[in-house]
Short mmCIF file of C-alpha atoms and ligand atoms in Angstrom, two decimals:
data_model
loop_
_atom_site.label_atom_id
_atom_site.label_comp_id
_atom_site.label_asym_id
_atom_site.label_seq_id
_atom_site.Cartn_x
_atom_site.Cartn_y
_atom_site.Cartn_z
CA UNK A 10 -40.44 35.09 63.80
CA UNK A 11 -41.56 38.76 63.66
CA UNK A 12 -45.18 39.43 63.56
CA UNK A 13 -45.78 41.83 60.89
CA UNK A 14 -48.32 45.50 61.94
CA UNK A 15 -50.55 46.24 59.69
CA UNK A 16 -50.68 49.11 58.40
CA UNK A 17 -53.61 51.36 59.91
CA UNK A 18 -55.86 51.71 56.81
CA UNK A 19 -57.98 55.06 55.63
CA UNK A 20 -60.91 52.95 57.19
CA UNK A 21 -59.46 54.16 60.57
CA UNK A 22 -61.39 57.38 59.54
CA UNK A 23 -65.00 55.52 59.26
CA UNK A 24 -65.74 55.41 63.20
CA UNK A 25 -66.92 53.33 66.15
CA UNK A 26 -70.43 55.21 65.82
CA UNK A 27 -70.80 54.79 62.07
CA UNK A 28 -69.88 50.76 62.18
CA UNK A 29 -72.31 50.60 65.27
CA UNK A 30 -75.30 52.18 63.38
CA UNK A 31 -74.60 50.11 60.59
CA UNK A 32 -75.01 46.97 62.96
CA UNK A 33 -78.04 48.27 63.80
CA UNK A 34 -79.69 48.54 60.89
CA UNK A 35 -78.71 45.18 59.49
CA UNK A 36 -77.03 42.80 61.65
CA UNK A 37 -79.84 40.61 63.82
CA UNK A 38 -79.33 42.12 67.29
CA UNK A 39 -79.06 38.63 69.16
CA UNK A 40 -76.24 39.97 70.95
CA UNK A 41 -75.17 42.38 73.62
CA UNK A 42 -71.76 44.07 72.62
CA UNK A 43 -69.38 46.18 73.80
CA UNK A 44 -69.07 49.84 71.99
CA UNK A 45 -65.99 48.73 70.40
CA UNK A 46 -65.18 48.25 67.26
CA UNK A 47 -61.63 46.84 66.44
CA UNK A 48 -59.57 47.27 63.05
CA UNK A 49 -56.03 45.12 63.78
CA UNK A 50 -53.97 43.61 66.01
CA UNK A 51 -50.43 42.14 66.79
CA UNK A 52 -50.06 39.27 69.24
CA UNK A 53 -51.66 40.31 72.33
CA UNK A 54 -52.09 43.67 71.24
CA UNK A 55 -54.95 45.19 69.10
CA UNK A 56 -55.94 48.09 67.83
CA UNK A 57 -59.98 50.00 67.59
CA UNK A 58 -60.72 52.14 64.86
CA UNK A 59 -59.79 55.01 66.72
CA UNK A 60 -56.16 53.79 66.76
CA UNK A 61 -56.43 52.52 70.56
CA UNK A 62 -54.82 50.12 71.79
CA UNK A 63 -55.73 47.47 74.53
CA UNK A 64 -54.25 44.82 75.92
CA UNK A 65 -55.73 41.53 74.97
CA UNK A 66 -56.89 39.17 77.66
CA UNK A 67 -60.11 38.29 75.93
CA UNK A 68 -59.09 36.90 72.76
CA UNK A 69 -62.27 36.38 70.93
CA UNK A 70 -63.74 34.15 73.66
CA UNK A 71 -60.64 31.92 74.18
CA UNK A 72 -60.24 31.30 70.36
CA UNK A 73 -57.00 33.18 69.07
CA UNK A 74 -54.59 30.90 70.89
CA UNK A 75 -51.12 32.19 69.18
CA UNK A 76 -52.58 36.39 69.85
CA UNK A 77 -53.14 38.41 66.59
CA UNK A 78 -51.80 38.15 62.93
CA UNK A 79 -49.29 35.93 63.93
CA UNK A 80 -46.86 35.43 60.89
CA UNK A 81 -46.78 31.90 60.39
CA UNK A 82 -50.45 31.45 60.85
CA UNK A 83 -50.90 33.78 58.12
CA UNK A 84 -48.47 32.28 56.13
CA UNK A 85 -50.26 28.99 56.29
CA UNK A 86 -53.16 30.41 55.40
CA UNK A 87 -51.41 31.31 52.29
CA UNK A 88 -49.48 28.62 51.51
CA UNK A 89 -52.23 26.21 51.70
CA UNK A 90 -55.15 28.52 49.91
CA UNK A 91 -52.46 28.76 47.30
CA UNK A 92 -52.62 24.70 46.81
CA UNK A 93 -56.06 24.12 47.88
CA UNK A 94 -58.87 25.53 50.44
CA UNK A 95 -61.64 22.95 50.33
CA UNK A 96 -62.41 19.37 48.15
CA UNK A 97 -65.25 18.53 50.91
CA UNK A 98 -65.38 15.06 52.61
CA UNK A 99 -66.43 13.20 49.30
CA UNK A 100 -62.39 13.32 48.81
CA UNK A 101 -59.04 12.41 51.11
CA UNK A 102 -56.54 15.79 51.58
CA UNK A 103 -53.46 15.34 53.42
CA UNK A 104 -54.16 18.09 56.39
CA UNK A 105 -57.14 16.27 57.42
CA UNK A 106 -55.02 13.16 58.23
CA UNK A 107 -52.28 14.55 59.54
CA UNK A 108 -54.39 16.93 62.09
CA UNK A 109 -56.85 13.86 63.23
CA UNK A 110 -53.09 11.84 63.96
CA UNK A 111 -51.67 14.87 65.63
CA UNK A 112 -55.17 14.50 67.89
CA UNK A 113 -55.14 10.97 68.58
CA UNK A 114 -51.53 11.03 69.94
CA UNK A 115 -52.31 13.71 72.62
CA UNK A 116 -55.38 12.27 73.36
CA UNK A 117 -55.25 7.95 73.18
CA UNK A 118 -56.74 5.66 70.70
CA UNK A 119 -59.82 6.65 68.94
CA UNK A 120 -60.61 8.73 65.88
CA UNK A 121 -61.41 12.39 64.90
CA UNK A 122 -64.40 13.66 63.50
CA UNK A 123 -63.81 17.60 61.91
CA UNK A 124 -66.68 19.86 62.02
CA UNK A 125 -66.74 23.72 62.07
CA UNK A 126 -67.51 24.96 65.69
CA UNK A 127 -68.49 24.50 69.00
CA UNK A 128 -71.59 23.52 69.04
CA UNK A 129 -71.61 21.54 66.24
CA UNK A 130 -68.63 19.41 68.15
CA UNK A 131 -71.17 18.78 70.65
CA UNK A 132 -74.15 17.82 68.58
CA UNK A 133 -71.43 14.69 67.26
CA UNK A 134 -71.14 13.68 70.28
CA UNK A 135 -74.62 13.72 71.07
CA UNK A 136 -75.53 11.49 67.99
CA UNK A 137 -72.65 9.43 69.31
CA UNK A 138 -74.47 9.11 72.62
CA UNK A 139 -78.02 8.52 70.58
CA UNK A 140 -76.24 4.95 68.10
CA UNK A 141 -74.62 3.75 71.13
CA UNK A 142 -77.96 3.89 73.16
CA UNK A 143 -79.96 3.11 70.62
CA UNK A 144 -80.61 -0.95 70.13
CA UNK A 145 -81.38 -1.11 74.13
CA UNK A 146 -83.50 2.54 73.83
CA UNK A 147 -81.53 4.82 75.49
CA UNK A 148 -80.76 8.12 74.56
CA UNK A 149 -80.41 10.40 77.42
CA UNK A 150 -77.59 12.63 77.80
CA UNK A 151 -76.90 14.04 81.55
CA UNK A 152 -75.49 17.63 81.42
CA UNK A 153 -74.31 19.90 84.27
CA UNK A 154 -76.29 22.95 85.66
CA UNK A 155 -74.66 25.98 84.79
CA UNK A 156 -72.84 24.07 81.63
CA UNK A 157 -72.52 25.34 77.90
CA UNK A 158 -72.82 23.62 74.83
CA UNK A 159 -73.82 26.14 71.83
CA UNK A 160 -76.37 27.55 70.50
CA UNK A 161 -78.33 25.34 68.58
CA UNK A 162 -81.64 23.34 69.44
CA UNK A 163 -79.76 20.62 71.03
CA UNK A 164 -77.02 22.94 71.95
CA UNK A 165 -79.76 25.08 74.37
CA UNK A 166 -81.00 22.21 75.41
CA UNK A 167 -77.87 20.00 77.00
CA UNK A 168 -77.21 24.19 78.13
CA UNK A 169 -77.73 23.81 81.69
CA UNK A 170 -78.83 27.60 82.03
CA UNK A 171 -82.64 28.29 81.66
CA UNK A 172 -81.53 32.17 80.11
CA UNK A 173 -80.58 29.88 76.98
CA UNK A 174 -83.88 28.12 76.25
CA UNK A 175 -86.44 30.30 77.30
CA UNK A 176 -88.20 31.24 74.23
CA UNK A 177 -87.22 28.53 72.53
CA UNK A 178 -89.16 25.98 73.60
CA UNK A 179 -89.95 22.87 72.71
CA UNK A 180 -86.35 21.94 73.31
CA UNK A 181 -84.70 18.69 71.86
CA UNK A 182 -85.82 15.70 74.06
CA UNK A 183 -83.42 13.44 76.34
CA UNK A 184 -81.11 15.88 78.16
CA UNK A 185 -81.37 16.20 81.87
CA UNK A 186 -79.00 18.41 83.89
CA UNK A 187 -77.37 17.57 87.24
CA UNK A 188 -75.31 19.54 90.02
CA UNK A 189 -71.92 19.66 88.76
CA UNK A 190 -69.39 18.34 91.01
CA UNK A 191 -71.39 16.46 92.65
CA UNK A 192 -71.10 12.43 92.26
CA UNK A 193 -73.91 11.08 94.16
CA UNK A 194 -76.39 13.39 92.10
CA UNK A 195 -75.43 12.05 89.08
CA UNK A 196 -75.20 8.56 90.10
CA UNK A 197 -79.16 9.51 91.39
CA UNK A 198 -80.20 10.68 88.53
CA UNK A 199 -79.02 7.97 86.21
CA UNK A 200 -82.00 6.17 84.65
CA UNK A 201 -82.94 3.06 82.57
CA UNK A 202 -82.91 5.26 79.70
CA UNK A 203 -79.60 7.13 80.27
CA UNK A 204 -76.90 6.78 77.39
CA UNK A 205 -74.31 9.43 78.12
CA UNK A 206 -72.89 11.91 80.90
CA UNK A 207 -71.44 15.17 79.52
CA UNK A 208 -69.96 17.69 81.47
CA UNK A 209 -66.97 20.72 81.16
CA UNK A 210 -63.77 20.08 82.27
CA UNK A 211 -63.91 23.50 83.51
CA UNK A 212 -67.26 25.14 83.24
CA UNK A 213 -66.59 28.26 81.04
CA UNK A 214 -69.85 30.35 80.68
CA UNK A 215 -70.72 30.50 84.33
CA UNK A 216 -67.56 31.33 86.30
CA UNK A 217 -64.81 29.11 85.39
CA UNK A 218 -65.54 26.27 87.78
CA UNK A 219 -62.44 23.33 87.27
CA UNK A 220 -64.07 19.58 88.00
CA UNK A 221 -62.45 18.24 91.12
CA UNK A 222 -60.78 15.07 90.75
CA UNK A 223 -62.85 12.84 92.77
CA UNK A 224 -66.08 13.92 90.35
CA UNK A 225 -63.69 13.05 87.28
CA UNK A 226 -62.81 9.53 88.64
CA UNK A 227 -66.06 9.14 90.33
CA UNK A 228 -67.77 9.48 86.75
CA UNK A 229 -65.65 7.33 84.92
CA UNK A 230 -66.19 4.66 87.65
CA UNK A 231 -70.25 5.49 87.60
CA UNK A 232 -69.94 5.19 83.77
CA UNK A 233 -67.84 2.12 83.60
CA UNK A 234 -70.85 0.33 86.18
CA UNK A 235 -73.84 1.98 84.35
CA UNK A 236 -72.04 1.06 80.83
CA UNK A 237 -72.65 4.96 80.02
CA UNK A 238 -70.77 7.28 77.81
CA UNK A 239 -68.39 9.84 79.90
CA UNK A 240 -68.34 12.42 76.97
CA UNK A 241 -66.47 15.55 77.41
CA UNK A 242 -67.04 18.96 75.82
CA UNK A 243 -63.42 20.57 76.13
CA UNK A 244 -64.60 23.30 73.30
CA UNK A 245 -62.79 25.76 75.85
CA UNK A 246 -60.50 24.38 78.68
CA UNK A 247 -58.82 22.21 75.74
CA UNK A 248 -56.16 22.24 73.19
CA UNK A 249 -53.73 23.34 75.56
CA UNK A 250 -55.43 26.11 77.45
CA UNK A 251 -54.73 24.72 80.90
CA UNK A 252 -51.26 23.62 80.56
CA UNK A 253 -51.78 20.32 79.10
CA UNK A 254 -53.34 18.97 76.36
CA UNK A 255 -56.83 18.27 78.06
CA UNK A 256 -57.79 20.08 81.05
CA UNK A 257 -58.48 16.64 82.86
CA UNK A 258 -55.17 15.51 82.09
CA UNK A 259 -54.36 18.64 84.18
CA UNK A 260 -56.67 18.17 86.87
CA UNK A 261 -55.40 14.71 87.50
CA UNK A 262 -51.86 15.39 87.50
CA UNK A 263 -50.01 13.19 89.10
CA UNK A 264 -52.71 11.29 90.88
CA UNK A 265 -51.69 7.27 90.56
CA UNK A 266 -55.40 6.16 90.07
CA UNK A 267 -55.53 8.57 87.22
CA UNK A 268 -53.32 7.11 85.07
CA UNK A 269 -55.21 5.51 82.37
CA UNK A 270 -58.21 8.37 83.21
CA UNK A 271 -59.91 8.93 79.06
CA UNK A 272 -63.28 9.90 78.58
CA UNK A 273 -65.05 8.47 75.87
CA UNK A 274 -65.49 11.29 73.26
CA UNK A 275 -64.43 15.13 73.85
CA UNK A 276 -65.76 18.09 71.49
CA UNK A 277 -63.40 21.10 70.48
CA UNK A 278 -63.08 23.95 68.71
CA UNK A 279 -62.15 27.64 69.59
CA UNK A 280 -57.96 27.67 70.04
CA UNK A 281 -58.11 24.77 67.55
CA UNK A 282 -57.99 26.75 64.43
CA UNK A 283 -56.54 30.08 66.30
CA UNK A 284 -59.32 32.16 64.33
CA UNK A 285 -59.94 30.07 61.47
CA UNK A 286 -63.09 28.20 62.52
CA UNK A 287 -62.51 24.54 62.97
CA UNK A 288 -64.27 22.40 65.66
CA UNK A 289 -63.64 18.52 65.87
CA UNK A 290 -64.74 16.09 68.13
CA UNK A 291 -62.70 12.49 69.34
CA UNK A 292 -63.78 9.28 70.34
CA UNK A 293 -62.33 6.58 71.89
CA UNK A 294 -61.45 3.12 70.95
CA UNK A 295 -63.86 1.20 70.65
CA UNK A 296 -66.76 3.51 70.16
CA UNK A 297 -65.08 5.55 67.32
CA UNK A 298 -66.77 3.33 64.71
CA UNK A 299 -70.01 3.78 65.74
CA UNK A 300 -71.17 6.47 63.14
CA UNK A 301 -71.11 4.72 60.08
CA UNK A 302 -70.72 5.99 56.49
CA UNK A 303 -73.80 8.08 55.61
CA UNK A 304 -74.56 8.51 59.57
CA UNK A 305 -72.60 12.19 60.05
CA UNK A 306 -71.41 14.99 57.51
CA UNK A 307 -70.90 18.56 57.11
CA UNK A 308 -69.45 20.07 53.97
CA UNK A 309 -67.01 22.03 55.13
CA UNK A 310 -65.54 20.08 57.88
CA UNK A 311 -62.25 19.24 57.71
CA UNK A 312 -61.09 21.10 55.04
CA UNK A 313 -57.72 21.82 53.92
CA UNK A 314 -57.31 25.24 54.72
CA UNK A 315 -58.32 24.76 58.12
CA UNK A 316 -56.64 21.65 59.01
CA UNK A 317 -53.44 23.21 57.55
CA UNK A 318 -54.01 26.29 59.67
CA UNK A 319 -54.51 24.18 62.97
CA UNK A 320 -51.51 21.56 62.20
CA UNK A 321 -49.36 25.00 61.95
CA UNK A 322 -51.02 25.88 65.67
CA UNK A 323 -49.84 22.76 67.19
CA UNK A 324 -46.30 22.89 65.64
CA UNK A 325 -45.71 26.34 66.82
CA UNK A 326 -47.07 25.30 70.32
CA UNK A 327 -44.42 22.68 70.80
CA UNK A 328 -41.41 24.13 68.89
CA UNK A 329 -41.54 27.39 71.11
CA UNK A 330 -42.28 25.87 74.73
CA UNK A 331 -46.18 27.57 74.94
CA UNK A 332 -47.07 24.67 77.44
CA UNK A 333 -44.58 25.78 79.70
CA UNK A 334 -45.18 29.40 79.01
CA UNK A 335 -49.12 28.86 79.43
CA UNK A 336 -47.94 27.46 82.74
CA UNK A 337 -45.34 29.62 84.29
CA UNK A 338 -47.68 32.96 83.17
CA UNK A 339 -51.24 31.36 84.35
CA UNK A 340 -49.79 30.41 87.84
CA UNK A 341 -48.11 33.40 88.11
CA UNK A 342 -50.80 35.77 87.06
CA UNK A 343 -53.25 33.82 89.24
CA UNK A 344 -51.16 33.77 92.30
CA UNK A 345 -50.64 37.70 91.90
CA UNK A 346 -54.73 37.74 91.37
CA UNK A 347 -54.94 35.52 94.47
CA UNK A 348 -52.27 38.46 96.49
CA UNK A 349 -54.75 40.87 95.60
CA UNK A 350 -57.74 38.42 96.46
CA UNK A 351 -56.90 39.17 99.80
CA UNK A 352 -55.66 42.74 100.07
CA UNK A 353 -58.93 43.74 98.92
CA UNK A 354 -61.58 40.70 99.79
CA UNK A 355 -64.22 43.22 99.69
CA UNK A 356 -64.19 43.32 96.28
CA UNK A 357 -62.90 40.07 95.09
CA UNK A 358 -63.99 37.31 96.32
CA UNK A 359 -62.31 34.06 94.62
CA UNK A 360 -59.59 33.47 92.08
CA UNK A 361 -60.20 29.61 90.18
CA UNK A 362 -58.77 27.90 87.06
CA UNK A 363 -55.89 26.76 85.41
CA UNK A 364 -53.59 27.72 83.07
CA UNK A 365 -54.57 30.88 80.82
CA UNK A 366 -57.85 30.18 81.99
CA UNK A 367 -58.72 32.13 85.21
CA UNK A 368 -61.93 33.43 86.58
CA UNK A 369 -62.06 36.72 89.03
CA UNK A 370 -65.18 36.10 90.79
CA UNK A 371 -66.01 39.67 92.17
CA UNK A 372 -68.64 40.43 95.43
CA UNK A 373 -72.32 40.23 95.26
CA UNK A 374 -72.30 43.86 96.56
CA UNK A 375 -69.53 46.68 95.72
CA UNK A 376 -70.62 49.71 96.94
CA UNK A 377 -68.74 51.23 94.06
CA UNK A 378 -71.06 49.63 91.50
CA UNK A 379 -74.41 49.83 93.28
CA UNK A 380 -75.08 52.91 90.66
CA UNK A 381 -76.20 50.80 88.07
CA UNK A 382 -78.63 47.43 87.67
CA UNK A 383 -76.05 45.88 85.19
CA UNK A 384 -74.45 42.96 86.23
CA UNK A 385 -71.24 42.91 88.05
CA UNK A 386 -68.39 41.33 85.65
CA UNK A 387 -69.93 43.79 82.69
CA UNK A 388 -69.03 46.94 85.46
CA UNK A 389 -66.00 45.52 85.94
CA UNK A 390 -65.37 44.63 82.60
CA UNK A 391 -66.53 48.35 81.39
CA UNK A 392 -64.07 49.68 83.48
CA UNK A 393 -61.22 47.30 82.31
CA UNK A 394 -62.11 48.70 78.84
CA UNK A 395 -61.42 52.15 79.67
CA UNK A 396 -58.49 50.95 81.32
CA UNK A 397 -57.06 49.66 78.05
CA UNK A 398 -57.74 45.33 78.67
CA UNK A 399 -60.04 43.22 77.33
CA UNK A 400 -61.68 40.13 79.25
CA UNK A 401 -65.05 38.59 79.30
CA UNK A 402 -67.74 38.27 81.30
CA UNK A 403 -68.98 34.43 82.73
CA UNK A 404 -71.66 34.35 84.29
CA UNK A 405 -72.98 37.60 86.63
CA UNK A 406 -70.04 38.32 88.92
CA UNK A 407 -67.14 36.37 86.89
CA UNK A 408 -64.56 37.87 84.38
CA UNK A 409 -62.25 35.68 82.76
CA UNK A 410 -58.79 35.72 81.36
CA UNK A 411 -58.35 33.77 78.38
CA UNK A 412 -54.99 35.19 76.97
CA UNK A 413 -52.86 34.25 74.39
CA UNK A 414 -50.85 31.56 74.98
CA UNK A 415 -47.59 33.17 73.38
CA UNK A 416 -48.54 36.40 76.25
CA UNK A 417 -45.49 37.80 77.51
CA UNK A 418 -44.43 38.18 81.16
CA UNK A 419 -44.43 41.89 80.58
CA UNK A 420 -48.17 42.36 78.85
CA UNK A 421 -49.09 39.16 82.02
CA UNK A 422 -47.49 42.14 84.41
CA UNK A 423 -49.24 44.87 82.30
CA UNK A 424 -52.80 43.34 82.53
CA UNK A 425 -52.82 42.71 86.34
CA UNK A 426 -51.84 46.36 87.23
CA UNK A 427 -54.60 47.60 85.01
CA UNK A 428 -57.24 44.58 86.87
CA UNK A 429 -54.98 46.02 90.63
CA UNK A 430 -55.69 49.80 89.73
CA UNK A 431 -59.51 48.68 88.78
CA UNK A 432 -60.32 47.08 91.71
CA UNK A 433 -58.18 49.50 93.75
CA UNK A 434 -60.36 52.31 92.82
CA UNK A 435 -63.54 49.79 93.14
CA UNK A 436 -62.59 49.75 96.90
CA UNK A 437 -62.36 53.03 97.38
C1 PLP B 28 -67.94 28.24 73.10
C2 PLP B 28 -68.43 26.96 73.64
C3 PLP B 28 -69.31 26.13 72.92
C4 PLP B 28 -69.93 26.56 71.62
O1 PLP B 28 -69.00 26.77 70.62
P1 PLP B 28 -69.46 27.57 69.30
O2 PLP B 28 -68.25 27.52 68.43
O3 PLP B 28 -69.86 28.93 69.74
O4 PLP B 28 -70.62 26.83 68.73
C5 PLP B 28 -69.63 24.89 73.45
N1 PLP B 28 -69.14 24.50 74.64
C6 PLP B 28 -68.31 25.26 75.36
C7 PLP B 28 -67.77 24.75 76.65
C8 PLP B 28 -67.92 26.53 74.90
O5 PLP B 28 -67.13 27.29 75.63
#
């Protein structure tokens, strides 16, 4: 189907520096952002209000899954806000069904819980953790250093980065945080109290680090003994992003022990609802009946448009081979990344992930960059900018590639001569 431009509106005129200032004066300034302001897109292309265009690779933080005003997205959107947006969850809708079944089969037996992002994803599975703990009085939830779960008070405080709590403090009691790949330190740090382990599949926010199968196995073993809960937060290596449905179903390809390998709950969100928020978390059989009626809610979750939107997502997914594509592009594009790697292993210094999600972990110290006390991956991402691709920063000296998974071989080809001629010019 085509994917319709459009137009460049008279707002085109209003620019960068007037939407900035207007930020300033009334938006809270809890984050850091680029000096770009965008007005439209198409696919993996989009547009700033100056009428440039860049090359996509960043895709609002791993979240616009089929790339920019994609046509039948948009036409879902319709179709469905034409019928209905939102009852709330004192009603049944169709959508809401249908999605939570399209969920279950890709996942195993459990249920689906809808919810509107990330972090609130999480926070379900955290009162998951608390009911199943709670007639022997356990309720502590093991998270991974360097791991991210949102930005609420429990959010920050399963965060296994101190930069996300300081201030904040008293934080919400019962998370401890653990070395991440590392078995015997969680089986260590298990205690009498423990309920839950919750880690990444791949750890997103602090420079795309994949679990290794042996940690993935050795939990579920750990948790089996310990009668824990191995809970997954898959908010951005899931819903297809690495190849396969669930990152750990990639991990543990074709490994015979892995074969009946399912956590017990995973949170998601981002590429669920492309751009329309949606988050959701499952949980397995026979744990997905532990929160009651009148023991979770939100009013918006689940609603019609949304779950309409996302249903659309998955069709479009299947029907036009994206698996494949996400694939046949990621290992390309990370074995090119991985050539480069080592023509110039003074300034890179190692290519991970899977799928369309790939980390560029860049030196401690390029001489090209020692100019300025900003962190590495936002030089390198600067200089992408001007280059004409976006990316984002995890963690100090990691930018990521979170394309579309509809990205062409030619834009794939596009975006790593603009990263080769940045890091080219880095080195020299
Ligand atoms: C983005 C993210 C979250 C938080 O999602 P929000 O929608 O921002 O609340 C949680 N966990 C992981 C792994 C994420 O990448």
């Amino acid at each position: 189907m085509r994917e319709i431009v459009p137009p460049i509106s008279a707002i085109v005129r209003n620019d960068q520096a007037a939407i900035q200032e207007q930020y300033q004066r009334n938006v809270v300034p809890s984050y850091g952002r680029f000096p770009l302001a965008f007005s439209h897109g198409c696919g993996s292309e989009i547009w700033d209000v100056g009428g440039r265009r860049y090359l996509d690779f960043a895709t609002g933080i791993a979240v616009c899954c089929l790339g920019h005003a994609n046509a039948e997205i948009t036409q879902a959107l319709a179709e469905q806000s034409q019928k209905l947006m939102h009852v709330s969850n004192l009603y049944y809708t169709q959508p809401g069904g249908q999605l939570a079944e399209e969920i279950v089969k890709r996942i195993g037996p459990g249920k689906v819980f809808f919810c509107n992002s990330g972090a609130e994803a999480d926070e379900g599975l955290y009162k998951v953790a608390r009911k199943f703990g709670h007639d022997e009085g356990r309720f502590e939830i093991l998270t991974a250093f360097n791991s991210f779960h949102g930005r609420t008070l429990a959010g920050i405080s399963a965060t296994g980065q101190e930069k996300v709590k300081k201030g904040f403090e008293p934080l919400v009691p019962g998370f401890r945080h653990i070395p991440y790949n590392d078995l015997e330190a969680a089986k260590a740090a298990i205690s009498p109290a423990t309920a839950a382990i919750f880690i990444e599949g791949i750890q997103g926010e602090s420079g795309v680090t994949p679990a290794t199968v042996e940690y993935l196995l050795g939990l579920r073993k750990l948790c089996d003994e310990k009668k824990l809960l191995l809970l997954m937060d898959a908010v951005q290596c899931g819903h297809f992003r690495t190849g396969r449905y669930q990152s750990f179903q990639r991990i543990l390809e074709g490994i015979p022990e892995a074969a009946n390998f399912l956590p017990d709950g995973i949170s998601m969100a981002k590429a669920l609802g492309g751009g329309f928020p949606i988050g959701a978390f499952w949980v397995r059989q026979p744990y997905a009946d532990l929160l009651g009626a009148g023991t979770h809610g939100t009013t918006f979750g689940g609603n019609a448009l949304g779950c309409a939107v996302a249903l659309k997502i998955i069709s479009v997914i299947e029907r036009d081979g994206l698996i494949e594509n996400i694939r046949a592009i990621g290992d390309r594009l990370k074995g090119a990344l991985t050539t480069l790697m080592h023509s110039y292993p003074q300034i890179i210094k190692e290519v991970r992930g899977l799928g369309l999600m790939i980390g560029l972990e860049f030196q401690p110290r390029i001489p090209a960059l020692a100019g300025s006390d900003k962190a590495t991956s936002l030089q390198v991402i600067n200089r992408l900018h001007e280059a004409g691709l976006l990316t984002v920063p995890s963690g100090m000296q990691t930018v990521r590639l979170l394309p579309a998974y509809n990205l062409k071989q030619n834009e794939a080809d596009e975006g790593f001569s603009i990263i080769q001629n940045v890091v080219s010019k880095l080195a020299s």
